[in-house]
Tab-separated table of C-alpha atoms and ligand atoms in Angstrom:
chain	number	residue	atom	x	y	z
A	142	MET	CA	35.081	-72.423	44.811
A	143	LYS	CA	31.614	-74.017	45.408
A	144	GLU	CA	30.457	-72.395	42.416
A	145	LEU	CA	33.273	-73.735	40.279
A	146	VAL	CA	32.158	-77.382	41.718
A	147	ILE	CA	28.819	-77.077	40.644
A	148	LEU	CA	29.454	-75.574	37.500
A	149	GLN	CA	32.236	-78.470	36.626
A	150	ALA	CA	29.692	-81.076	38.087
A	151	TYR	CA	26.933	-79.779	35.709
A	152	GLU	CA	29.062	-79.880	32.629
A	153	LEU	CA	29.512	-83.702	33.396
A	154	ALA	CA	25.963	-84.308	33.996
A	155	LYS	CA	24.907	-82.317	30.909
A	156	MET	CA	26.926	-84.573	28.944
A	157	ARG	CA	25.428	-87.976	30.478
A	158	TYR	CA	22.344	-86.866	30.024
A	159	ALA	CA	22.861	-85.734	26.194
A	160	GLU	CA	24.048	-89.209	25.529
A	161	GLN	CA	20.132	-89.834	26.379
A	162	GLY	CA	19.198	-87.525	24.368
A	163	ILE	CA	17.987	-85.165	27.029
A	164	ASP	CA	18.671	-81.638	26.936
A	165	THR	CA	19.267	-80.469	30.600
A	166	ASP	CA	19.415	-76.717	29.998
A	167	ALA	CA	15.742	-77.008	28.557
A	168	VAL	CA	14.619	-78.879	31.439
A	169	ILE	CA	15.851	-76.413	33.598
A	170	ASP	CA	14.473	-73.456	31.927
A	171	ALA	CA	10.991	-75.876	31.652
A	172	LEU	CA	11.151	-76.425	35.669
A	173	GLY	CA	11.560	-72.528	36.073
A	174	LYS	CA	8.293	-72.163	34.783
A	175	ILE	CA	6.314	-74.686	37.027
A	176	SER	CA	4.954	-72.700	40.013
A	177	ILE	CA	4.030	-74.145	43.156
A	178	SER	CA	1.118	-73.508	45.356
A	179	LEU	CA	2.433	-72.687	48.830
A	180	HIS	CA	-0.251	-73.402	51.292
A	181	CYS	CA	-0.284	-70.474	53.486
A	182	TRP	CA	-1.376	-72.489	56.718
A	183	GLN	CA	2.024	-73.878	57.322
A	184	ALA	CA	3.231	-70.541	58.631
A	185	ASP	CA	0.663	-70.583	61.472
A	186	ASP	CA	-0.706	-74.090	62.056
A	187	VAL	CA	-3.847	-73.258	60.158
A	188	THR	CA	-5.062	-70.639	63.013
A	189	GLY	CA	-5.894	-67.765	60.472
A	190	PHE	CA	-6.966	-64.171	61.564
A	191	GLU	CA	-10.234	-64.704	62.826
A	192	GLY	CA	-9.448	-65.224	66.276
A	193	ALA	CA	-9.784	-68.688	66.291
A	194	THR	CA	-8.451	-70.577	69.591
A	195	GLU	CA	-9.160	-74.193	68.292
A	196	LEU	CA	-8.605	-76.089	64.899
A	197	THR	CA	-11.476	-78.350	64.354
A	198	GLY	CA	-12.802	-80.090	61.261
A	199	GLY	CA	-10.958	-83.471	62.062
A	200	ILE	CA	-7.486	-81.888	61.251
A	201	GLN	CA	-4.811	-81.348	63.606
A	202	SER	CA	-1.524	-79.544	63.718
A	203	THR	CA	1.023	-80.857	66.410
A	204	GLY	CA	3.876	-79.201	68.021
A	205	ASN	CA	4.471	-76.144	69.760
A	206	TYR	CA	7.686	-74.832	67.856
A	207	PRO	CA	8.289	-71.175	68.563
A	208	GLY	CA	7.784	-68.258	66.232
A	209	LYS	CA	4.626	-68.727	64.438
A	210	ALA	CA	3.252	-66.099	62.582
A	211	ARG	CA	0.575	-64.159	64.415
A	212	ASN	CA	-0.799	-61.692	62.130
A	213	ILE	CA	-0.841	-60.989	58.397
A	214	ASP	CA	2.380	-59.000	58.370
A	215	GLU	CA	4.348	-61.614	60.022
A	216	LEU	CA	2.613	-64.444	57.714
A	217	ARG	CA	3.536	-62.297	54.609
A	218	ALA	CA	7.204	-61.685	55.853
A	219	ASP	CA	7.607	-65.215	56.651
A	220	ILE	CA	6.123	-66.541	53.216
A	221	GLU	CA	8.489	-64.028	51.555
A	222	MET	CA	11.400	-65.453	53.469
A	223	ALA	CA	10.535	-69.003	52.338
A	224	ALA	CA	10.016	-68.022	48.794
A	225	SER	CA	13.707	-66.441	48.715
A	226	MET	CA	14.997	-69.753	49.316
A	227	ILE	CA	12.891	-71.741	46.888
A	228	PRO	CA	14.305	-71.320	43.079
A	229	ALA	CA	11.289	-69.863	40.567
A	230	LYS	CA	8.121	-67.969	41.081
A	231	HIS	CA	5.429	-69.607	43.058
A	232	ARG	CA	1.940	-68.956	43.897
A	233	LEU	CA	0.278	-68.674	47.473
A	234	ASN	CA	-2.948	-70.699	48.242
A	235	LEU	CA	-4.813	-68.817	50.762
A	236	HIS	CA	-7.759	-70.211	53.027
A	237	GLU	CA	-10.647	-67.679	53.559
A	238	ILE	CA	-9.852	-67.310	57.451
A	239	TYR	CA	-6.609	-65.547	55.896
A	240	GLY	CA	-8.618	-62.429	55.001
A	241	GLU	CA	-7.786	-58.989	56.265
A	242	PHE	CA	-10.825	-58.530	58.718
A	243	GLY	CA	-9.127	-55.450	60.276
A	244	GLY	CA	-10.072	-56.688	63.951
A	245	LYS	CA	-13.767	-56.815	62.802
A	246	LYS	CA	-15.970	-59.824	63.361
A	247	VAL	CA	-16.745	-60.745	59.701
A	248	ASP	CA	-18.500	-64.058	59.750
A	249	ARG	CA	-17.841	-66.553	56.939
A	250	ASN	CA	-21.291	-65.638	55.109
A	251	GLU	CA	-20.009	-62.108	55.166
A	252	VAL	CA	-16.817	-62.302	53.675
A	253	GLY	CA	-16.305	-60.160	50.523
A	254	ILE	CA	-13.505	-59.193	47.998
A	255	GLU	CA	-12.446	-55.954	50.182
A	256	HIS	CA	-11.277	-58.571	52.522
A	257	PHE	CA	-8.877	-59.822	50.243
A	258	LYS	CA	-7.696	-56.373	48.509
A	259	GLY	CA	-4.504	-56.327	50.664
A	260	TRP	CA	-3.418	-59.567	49.551
A	261	MET	CA	-4.169	-58.803	45.931
A	262	ASP	CA	-1.954	-55.645	46.189
A	263	TRP	CA	0.546	-58.010	48.080
A	264	SER	CA	0.393	-60.642	45.107
A	265	ASN	CA	0.964	-57.511	42.666
A	266	HIS	CA	3.883	-56.499	44.611
A	267	THR	CA	5.571	-60.128	45.119
A	268	GLY	CA	4.534	-61.528	41.883
A	269	MET	CA	3.016	-64.495	43.915
A	270	LYS	CA	-0.131	-65.387	42.165
A	271	LEU	CA	-3.292	-66.470	44.672
A	272	ASP	CA	-5.188	-69.533	45.009
A	273	PHE	CA	-8.050	-69.982	47.379
A	274	ASN	CA	-9.994	-72.181	49.661
A	275	THR	CA	-13.177	-72.114	51.497
A	276	THR	CA	-13.045	-72.696	55.105
A	277	SER	CA	-15.591	-74.902	56.945
A	278	PHE	CA	-13.569	-75.923	59.978
A	279	SER	CA	-12.965	-73.862	63.393
A	280	HIS	CA	-16.085	-72.232	63.363
A	281	PRO	CA	-19.281	-72.657	65.638
A	282	LEU	CA	-21.564	-73.994	62.702
A	283	SER	CA	-18.805	-76.330	61.576
A	284	GLY	CA	-19.900	-79.320	63.863
A	285	ASP	CA	-19.700	-82.469	62.157
A	286	LEU	CA	-21.738	-81.042	58.984
A	287	THR	CA	-21.751	-78.045	56.727
A	288	LEU	CA	-22.847	-78.337	53.093
A	289	SER	CA	-24.504	-81.616	53.948
A	290	HIS	CA	-26.108	-80.647	56.847
A	291	PRO	CA	-29.876	-81.769	57.210
A	292	ASP	CA	-30.649	-78.232	58.595
A	293	LYS	CA	-31.336	-76.052	55.789
A	294	TYR	CA	-30.263	-72.702	57.948
A	295	ILE	CA	-27.040	-74.469	58.294
A	296	ARG	CA	-26.554	-75.809	54.850
A	297	ASP	CA	-27.369	-72.520	53.684
A	298	PHE	CA	-24.864	-70.586	55.819
A	299	TRP	CA	-22.251	-72.492	53.884
A	300	ILE	CA	-23.495	-72.271	50.579
A	301	GLU	CA	-23.381	-68.271	51.253
A	302	HIS	CA	-19.987	-68.691	52.361
A	303	SER	CA	-18.814	-70.691	49.364
A	304	LYS	CA	-20.483	-68.527	46.910
A	305	ARG	CA	-18.762	-65.444	48.234
A	306	CYS	CA	-15.153	-67.603	48.227
A	307	ARG	CA	-15.871	-68.064	44.332
A	308	GLU	CA	-16.414	-64.483	43.956
A	309	ILE	CA	-13.162	-63.585	45.825
A	310	ALA	CA	-11.572	-66.056	43.792
A	311	ASP	CA	-12.625	-64.603	40.478
A	312	ALA	CA	-11.373	-61.116	41.742
A	313	MET	CA	-7.962	-62.527	42.729
A	314	GLY	CA	-7.932	-64.608	39.201
A	315	SER	CA	-8.706	-61.114	37.388
A	316	ASN	CA	-6.465	-58.913	39.289
A	317	GLN	CA	-3.482	-61.570	38.640
A	318	GLY	CA	-4.121	-62.509	34.806
A	319	SER	CA	-4.192	-65.928	35.677
A	320	PRO	CA	-7.275	-68.106	37.056
A	321	SER	CA	-7.256	-68.602	40.825
A	322	ILE	CA	-7.745	-72.042	41.701
A	323	MET	CA	-10.468	-72.401	44.388
A	324	ASN	CA	-10.607	-75.642	46.633
A	325	LEU	CA	-13.616	-76.910	48.213
A	326	TRP	CA	-12.658	-79.321	51.020
A	327	ILE	CA	-15.384	-80.082	53.779
A	328	HIS	CA	-14.882	-82.080	56.946
A	329	ASP	CA	-18.511	-83.228	56.818
A	330	GLY	CA	-18.434	-86.900	58.194
A	331	SER	CA	-19.404	-88.839	61.244
A	332	LYS	CA	-17.666	-90.796	64.007
A	333	ASP	CA	-19.718	-93.782	64.072
A	334	THR	CA	-21.874	-96.066	61.982
A	335	THR	CA	-24.207	-93.827	59.580
A	336	VAL	CA	-27.323	-95.631	58.491
A	337	ASN	CA	-28.295	-92.929	55.850
A	338	ARG	CA	-25.104	-92.267	53.973
A	339	LEU	CA	-27.303	-91.345	51.010
A	340	LYS	CA	-29.012	-88.538	52.533
A	341	TYR	CA	-26.004	-86.476	53.557
A	342	ARG	CA	-24.581	-87.327	50.079
A	343	GLU	CA	-27.603	-85.791	48.408
A	344	HIS	CA	-27.552	-82.828	50.429
A	345	LEU	CA	-24.077	-82.234	49.557
A	346	LYS	CA	-24.733	-82.598	45.751
A	347	ALA	CA	-27.741	-80.397	45.815
A	348	SER	CA	-25.444	-77.653	47.742
A	349	LEU	CA	-22.673	-77.986	45.133
A	350	ASP	CA	-24.982	-77.624	42.267
A	351	GLU	CA	-26.168	-74.149	44.185
A	352	ILE	CA	-22.745	-72.899	44.670
A	353	PHE	CA	-21.680	-73.626	41.003
A	354	ALA	CA	-24.703	-72.084	39.712
A	355	THR	CA	-22.648	-68.743	38.684
A	356	LYS	CA	-20.114	-69.289	36.013
A	357	TYR	CA	-16.899	-67.373	36.568
A	358	SER	CA	-13.750	-67.086	33.897
A	359	ASN	CA	-11.172	-66.069	36.309
A	360	MET	CA	-11.349	-68.792	38.827
A	361	LYS	CA	-11.529	-72.645	38.708
A	362	ASP	CA	-13.502	-74.926	40.995
A	363	CYS	CA	-11.645	-77.993	42.625
A	364	LEU	CA	-12.951	-80.630	44.931
A	365	GLU	CA	-10.805	-82.592	47.581
A	366	SER	CA	-12.030	-85.939	48.877
A	367	LYS	CA	-10.592	-87.727	52.063
A	368	VAL	CA	-10.649	-90.971	53.717
A	369	PHE	CA	-11.471	-89.866	57.036
A	370	GLY	CA	-10.932	-87.063	59.822
A	371	ILE	CA	-10.168	-87.375	63.217
A	372	GLY	CA	-13.252	-87.833	65.189
A	373	LEU	CA	-14.970	-88.431	62.047
A	374	GLU	CA	-13.713	-91.577	61.412
A	375	SER	CA	-16.640	-93.839	60.204
A	376	TYR	CA	-18.200	-91.844	57.387
A	377	THR	CA	-17.023	-89.199	55.030
A	378	VAL	CA	-19.684	-87.342	52.968
A	379	GLY	CA	-17.297	-86.114	50.474
A	380	SER	CA	-15.532	-89.518	49.649
A	381	ASN	CA	-13.275	-89.962	46.618
A	382	ASP	CA	-16.194	-91.625	44.521
A	383	PHE	CA	-18.421	-88.866	45.373
A	384	TYR	CA	-16.314	-86.476	44.125
A	385	ILE	CA	-14.982	-88.385	41.139
A	386	GLY	CA	-18.687	-88.661	40.074
A	387	TYR	CA	-19.529	-84.960	40.699
A	388	ALA	CA	-16.474	-83.666	38.966
A	389	THR	CA	-16.872	-85.902	35.923
A	390	ALA	CA	-20.635	-85.023	35.479
A	391	ASN	CA	-19.881	-81.277	35.959
A	392	GLN	CA	-16.181	-80.894	34.495
A	393	LYS	CA	-14.744	-79.771	37.757
A	394	ILE	CA	-11.135	-80.230	38.600
A	395	ILE	CA	-10.334	-83.046	41.153
A	396	THR	CA	-7.782	-82.379	44.042
A	397	LEU	CA	-5.868	-85.329	45.115
A	398	ASP	CA	-4.264	-84.609	48.380
A	399	THR	CA	-1.474	-87.523	48.861
A	400	GLY	CA	-2.379	-88.133	52.275
A	401	HIS	CA	-5.969	-88.794	51.505
A	402	PHE	CA	-6.046	-92.257	50.431
A	403	HIS	CA	-5.544	-95.555	51.718
A	404	PRO	CA	-1.848	-96.049	52.767
A	405	THR	CA	-0.961	-98.739	49.988
A	406	GLU	CA	-3.143	-96.929	47.400
A	407	SER	CA	-1.004	-95.307	44.478
A	408	VAL	CA	-1.918	-91.771	44.115
A	409	ALA	CA	0.285	-91.383	40.990
A	410	ASP	CA	-1.664	-94.058	39.298
A	411	LYS	CA	-4.913	-91.946	39.556
A	412	VAL	CA	-3.337	-89.217	37.448
A	413	SER	CA	-3.638	-90.906	33.979
A	414	SER	CA	-7.131	-92.012	34.758
A	415	LEU	CA	-8.882	-89.077	36.102
A	416	LEU	CA	-7.052	-86.804	33.317
A	417	LEU	CA	-9.559	-88.681	30.748
A	418	PHE	CA	-12.489	-87.598	32.450
A	419	VAL	CA	-12.027	-84.319	34.099
A	420	PRO	CA	-10.671	-81.110	32.886
A	421	GLU	CA	-7.620	-80.649	35.268
A	422	LEU	CA	-6.144	-81.710	38.581
A	423	MET	CA	-4.877	-79.799	41.670
A	424	LEU	CA	-2.409	-81.665	43.850
A	425	HIS	CA	-1.980	-81.434	47.634
A	426	ILE	CA	1.435	-82.980	47.943
A	427	THR	CA	2.076	-83.980	51.495
A	428	ARG	CA	3.964	-86.939	53.478
A	429	ALA	CA	1.554	-89.136	55.313
A	430	VAL	CA	3.389	-90.950	57.787
A	431	ARG	CA	1.268	-94.072	58.864
A	432	TRP	CA	-1.904	-92.009	58.201
A	433	ASP	CA	-2.963	-88.237	56.724
A	434	SER	CA	-0.642	-86.799	59.367
A	435	ASP	CA	0.502	-83.640	57.103
A	436	HIS	CA	4.004	-83.990	57.530
A	437	VAL	CA	6.421	-81.869	55.520
A	438	THR	CA	6.773	-83.132	51.974
A	439	THR	CA	9.997	-84.947	51.088
A	440	LEU	CA	11.599	-86.423	48.113
A	441	ASN	CA	10.281	-89.908	48.672
A	442	ASP	CA	9.152	-92.681	46.080
A	443	GLU	CA	5.383	-91.626	46.194
A	444	THR	CA	6.170	-87.927	45.491
A	445	ILE	CA	8.615	-88.983	42.733
A	446	GLU	CA	6.045	-91.485	41.256
A	447	LEU	CA	3.425	-88.774	41.092
A	448	CYS	CA	5.520	-86.121	39.546
A	449	LYS	CA	6.741	-88.729	36.792
A	450	GLU	CA	3.035	-89.549	36.024
A	451	ILE	CA	2.558	-85.719	35.314
A	452	ILE	CA	5.394	-85.699	33.199
A	453	ARG	CA	4.596	-89.251	31.332
A	454	CYS	CA	1.359	-88.107	30.725
A	455	ASP	CA	2.300	-84.923	29.549
A	456	ALA	CA	0.180	-83.126	31.510
A	457	LEU	CA	2.120	-80.180	33.084
A	458	SER	CA	-0.485	-77.759	31.693
A	459	ARG	CA	-3.523	-79.684	33.182
A	460	VAL	CA	-2.056	-80.213	36.743
A	461	ASN	CA	-1.932	-77.576	39.238
A	462	ILE	CA	0.769	-78.393	41.867
A	463	GLY	CA	0.213	-77.372	45.507
A	464	LEU	CA	1.445	-78.573	49.026
A	465	ASP	CA	-0.573	-79.425	51.972
A	466	PHE	CA	1.595	-79.762	55.496
A	467	PHE	CA	1.384	-78.292	58.717
A	468	ASP	CA	3.985	-79.064	60.914
A	469	GLY	CA	4.145	-77.184	64.096
A	470	SER	CA	7.346	-78.941	65.694
A	471	ILE	CA	9.930	-77.490	63.561
A	472	ASN	CA	10.763	-74.263	61.996
A	473	ARG	CA	7.870	-73.346	60.020
A	474	ILE	CA	9.554	-71.496	57.208
A	475	GLY	CA	12.358	-74.269	57.037
A	476	ALA	CA	9.380	-76.733	56.428
A	477	TYR	CA	8.391	-74.699	53.530
A	478	VAL	CA	11.528	-74.582	52.027
A	479	ILE	CA	12.283	-78.268	52.450
A	480	GLY	CA	8.449	-79.312	51.293
A	481	THR	CA	8.660	-77.078	48.413
A	482	ARG	CA	12.249	-77.845	47.233
A	483	ALA	CA	11.516	-81.436	47.665
A	484	ALA	CA	8.416	-81.217	45.224
A	485	GLN	CA	10.668	-79.363	42.522
A	486	LYS	CA	13.322	-82.264	42.914
A	487	ALA	CA	10.722	-85.027	42.276
A	488	LEU	CA	9.576	-82.901	39.247
A	489	LEU	CA	13.261	-82.441	38.010
A	490	GLN	CA	14.039	-86.320	38.416
A	491	ALA	CA	10.770	-86.829	36.359
A	492	MET	CA	11.805	-84.148	33.509
A	493	LEU	CA	15.181	-85.872	33.176
A	494	GLU	CA	13.623	-89.598	32.841
A	495	PRO	CA	14.820	-91.090	29.592
A	496	LEU	CA	11.078	-91.479	28.557
A	497	ALA	CA	11.676	-92.057	24.820
A	498	ALA	CA	13.931	-95.166	25.389
A	499	LEU	CA	11.821	-96.475	28.317
A	500	ARG	CA	8.687	-96.332	26.004
A	501	LYS	CA	10.584	-97.986	23.018
A	502	TYR	CA	11.587	-100.942	25.079
A	503	GLU	CA	8.044	-101.110	26.812
A	504	ALA	CA	6.417	-100.996	23.256
A	505	GLU	CA	8.892	-103.822	22.291
A	506	GLY	CA	8.284	-106.154	25.034
A	507	GLN	CA	11.678	-105.675	26.373
A	508	TYR	CA	11.147	-105.613	30.108
A	509	PHE	CA	14.117	-106.523	31.373
A	510	GLN	CA	15.657	-103.699	29.519
A	511	ARG	CA	12.876	-101.066	30.637
A	512	LEU	CA	13.502	-102.376	34.420
A	513	ALA	CA	17.406	-101.728	33.974
A	514	LEU	CA	17.050	-98.456	32.663
A	515	LEU	CA	14.755	-97.289	35.097
A	516	GLU	CA	17.014	-98.386	37.676
A	517	GLU	CA	20.089	-96.855	36.305
A	518	ALA	CA	17.957	-93.535	35.916
A	519	LYS	CA	17.957	-93.324	39.520
A	520	SER	CA	21.416	-92.713	39.975
A	521	MET	CA	21.830	-90.637	36.848
A	522	PRO	CA	23.559	-86.920	38.295
A	523	TRP	CA	20.332	-85.183	38.651
A	524	SER	CA	21.507	-83.376	41.750
A	525	ALA	CA	24.127	-81.780	39.582
A	526	VAL	CA	21.208	-80.295	37.721
A	527	TRP	CA	19.392	-79.394	40.797
A	528	ASP	CA	22.484	-77.470	42.107
A	529	MET	CA	22.506	-75.583	38.640
A	530	PHE	CA	18.893	-74.996	38.864
A	531	CYS	CA	19.153	-73.237	42.004
A	532	LEU	CA	22.362	-71.447	40.973
A	533	ARG	CA	20.767	-70.003	37.845
A	534	HIS	CA	17.900	-68.811	40.488
A	535	ASN	CA	20.126	-67.231	42.591
A	536	VAL	CA	19.079	-69.267	45.624
A	537	ALA	CA	20.703	-71.372	48.248
A	538	VAL	CA	22.308	-74.234	47.040
A	539	GLY	CA	22.373	-77.452	48.938
A	540	GLU	CA	21.813	-76.910	52.486
A	541	GLU	CA	23.008	-73.303	52.272
A	542	PHE	CA	19.663	-72.218	53.393
A	543	ILE	CA	19.861	-73.817	56.924
A	544	PRO	CA	21.898	-70.788	57.949
A	545	GLN	CA	19.710	-68.464	56.480
A	546	ILE	CA	16.960	-69.935	58.290
A	547	GLU	CA	18.839	-70.216	61.636
A	548	GLN	CA	19.686	-66.292	60.914
A	549	TYR	CA	16.098	-65.416	60.583
A	550	GLU	CA	14.771	-67.457	63.374
A	551	ARG	CA	17.620	-65.416	65.517
A	552	GLU	CA	16.346	-62.124	64.361
A	553	VAL	CA	13.014	-62.356	63.585
A	554	LEU	CA	10.957	-65.567	65.026
A	555	SER	CA	12.840	-65.704	68.505
A	556	LYS	CA	11.462	-62.199	68.916
A	557	ARG	CA	7.695	-63.136	68.819
A	558	GLY	CA	5.959	-63.556	72.049
B	177	RNT	C1	-7.638	-81.916	54.949
B	177	RNT	C2	-7.439	-81.292	53.716
B	177	RNT	C3	-7.540	-79.732	53.474
B	177	RNT	C4	-6.755	-78.933	54.309
B	177	RNT	C5	-6.676	-77.334	54.183
B	177	RNT	C6	-6.253	-76.665	55.425
B	177	RNT	O1	-7.606	-83.002	55.302
B	177	RNT	O2	-6.110	-81.751	53.400
B	177	RNT	O3	-6.884	-79.575	52.091
B	177	RNT	O4	-5.452	-79.466	54.992
B	177	RNT	O5	-7.689	-76.871	53.664
B	178	ZN	ZN1	-5.508	-81.066	51.318
């Protein structure tokens, strides 16, 4: 019955969109080719497998919902479960602290490809390609500063870590036949007024130059700025300006985390500017509630506008789409499913936009008409296309994933101590 309703609704929606010259079947096919990079750290509140007891680096996961993944097997099972409720094939974004260390102490400057061999096998098995991140937080040498630390010993430690991470990412990329996107975010900053802002930025620039000296062909580097971290409110070494300058000069990818800007700043508006100067973008789509709170991504105006800009810039091939939230207060698998599906819905709405007509109005100065069509487009039957997309990919349609997650919670998560 439900399937019949979906099919019928789709046929009607298809006709509505055809009137605007939009081929919904082609859009469904195109959306099915977009892989979103699921961040591994929602599954365990950014804990990782180093045995860390505390999350540092100015980030925080709140909530104590039972059932968080405690080891690699549980984390993999959770990600696979989440992926089974998300249409299309996606990627997995790993942090260095999620390596397979076999119970041994492997310090950050000792990590190697061997610690991610298991992940590469898992990737081959599941078809989820891997992206990667250096990890500067939750470590005795993290403090407030890492790559920008005035002490050469500490700087060198993190330089070595970052170099090794690039080598690992390159091995992942070569294994999967698709470059691994390696993000570098460091928390470096200061709680209070800093009077030598230049010095730390000079150190960071020099550290990055050293890290990037080796050229790899199976990985791509991206740099993520932010406004501030918890306990590091007054100064952030890796600010937006710093990384835009560095990435432009060195042709690196810029990571835009939607929680890392001032609350009224439009991240969507950055896409068309940055793409003129840097080779690609990486996104950390998140929902910032009043600040960089890393709430689960939802289908809100910010996410929709961001996706519209990607499509309007015809930039799908130059924008790597990832997520970044860590909510420990709700079922964590549910968080992945909600957040990833929301990003896909935003992409779908963007791909269904009557762009040709809108652009014609704009070019001819018909601004009432442009605004009218933008408004009407919002209530076009995109949800019928979304349901059809899910149906074609054989995953839960609508809220059908709620009982699936409830069952997993009963049978698997509730059994974890
Ligand atoms: C922190 C950044 C960063 C982290 C992850 C865990 O503010 O957003 O991307 O969330 O690396
Ligand atoms: Zn981020």
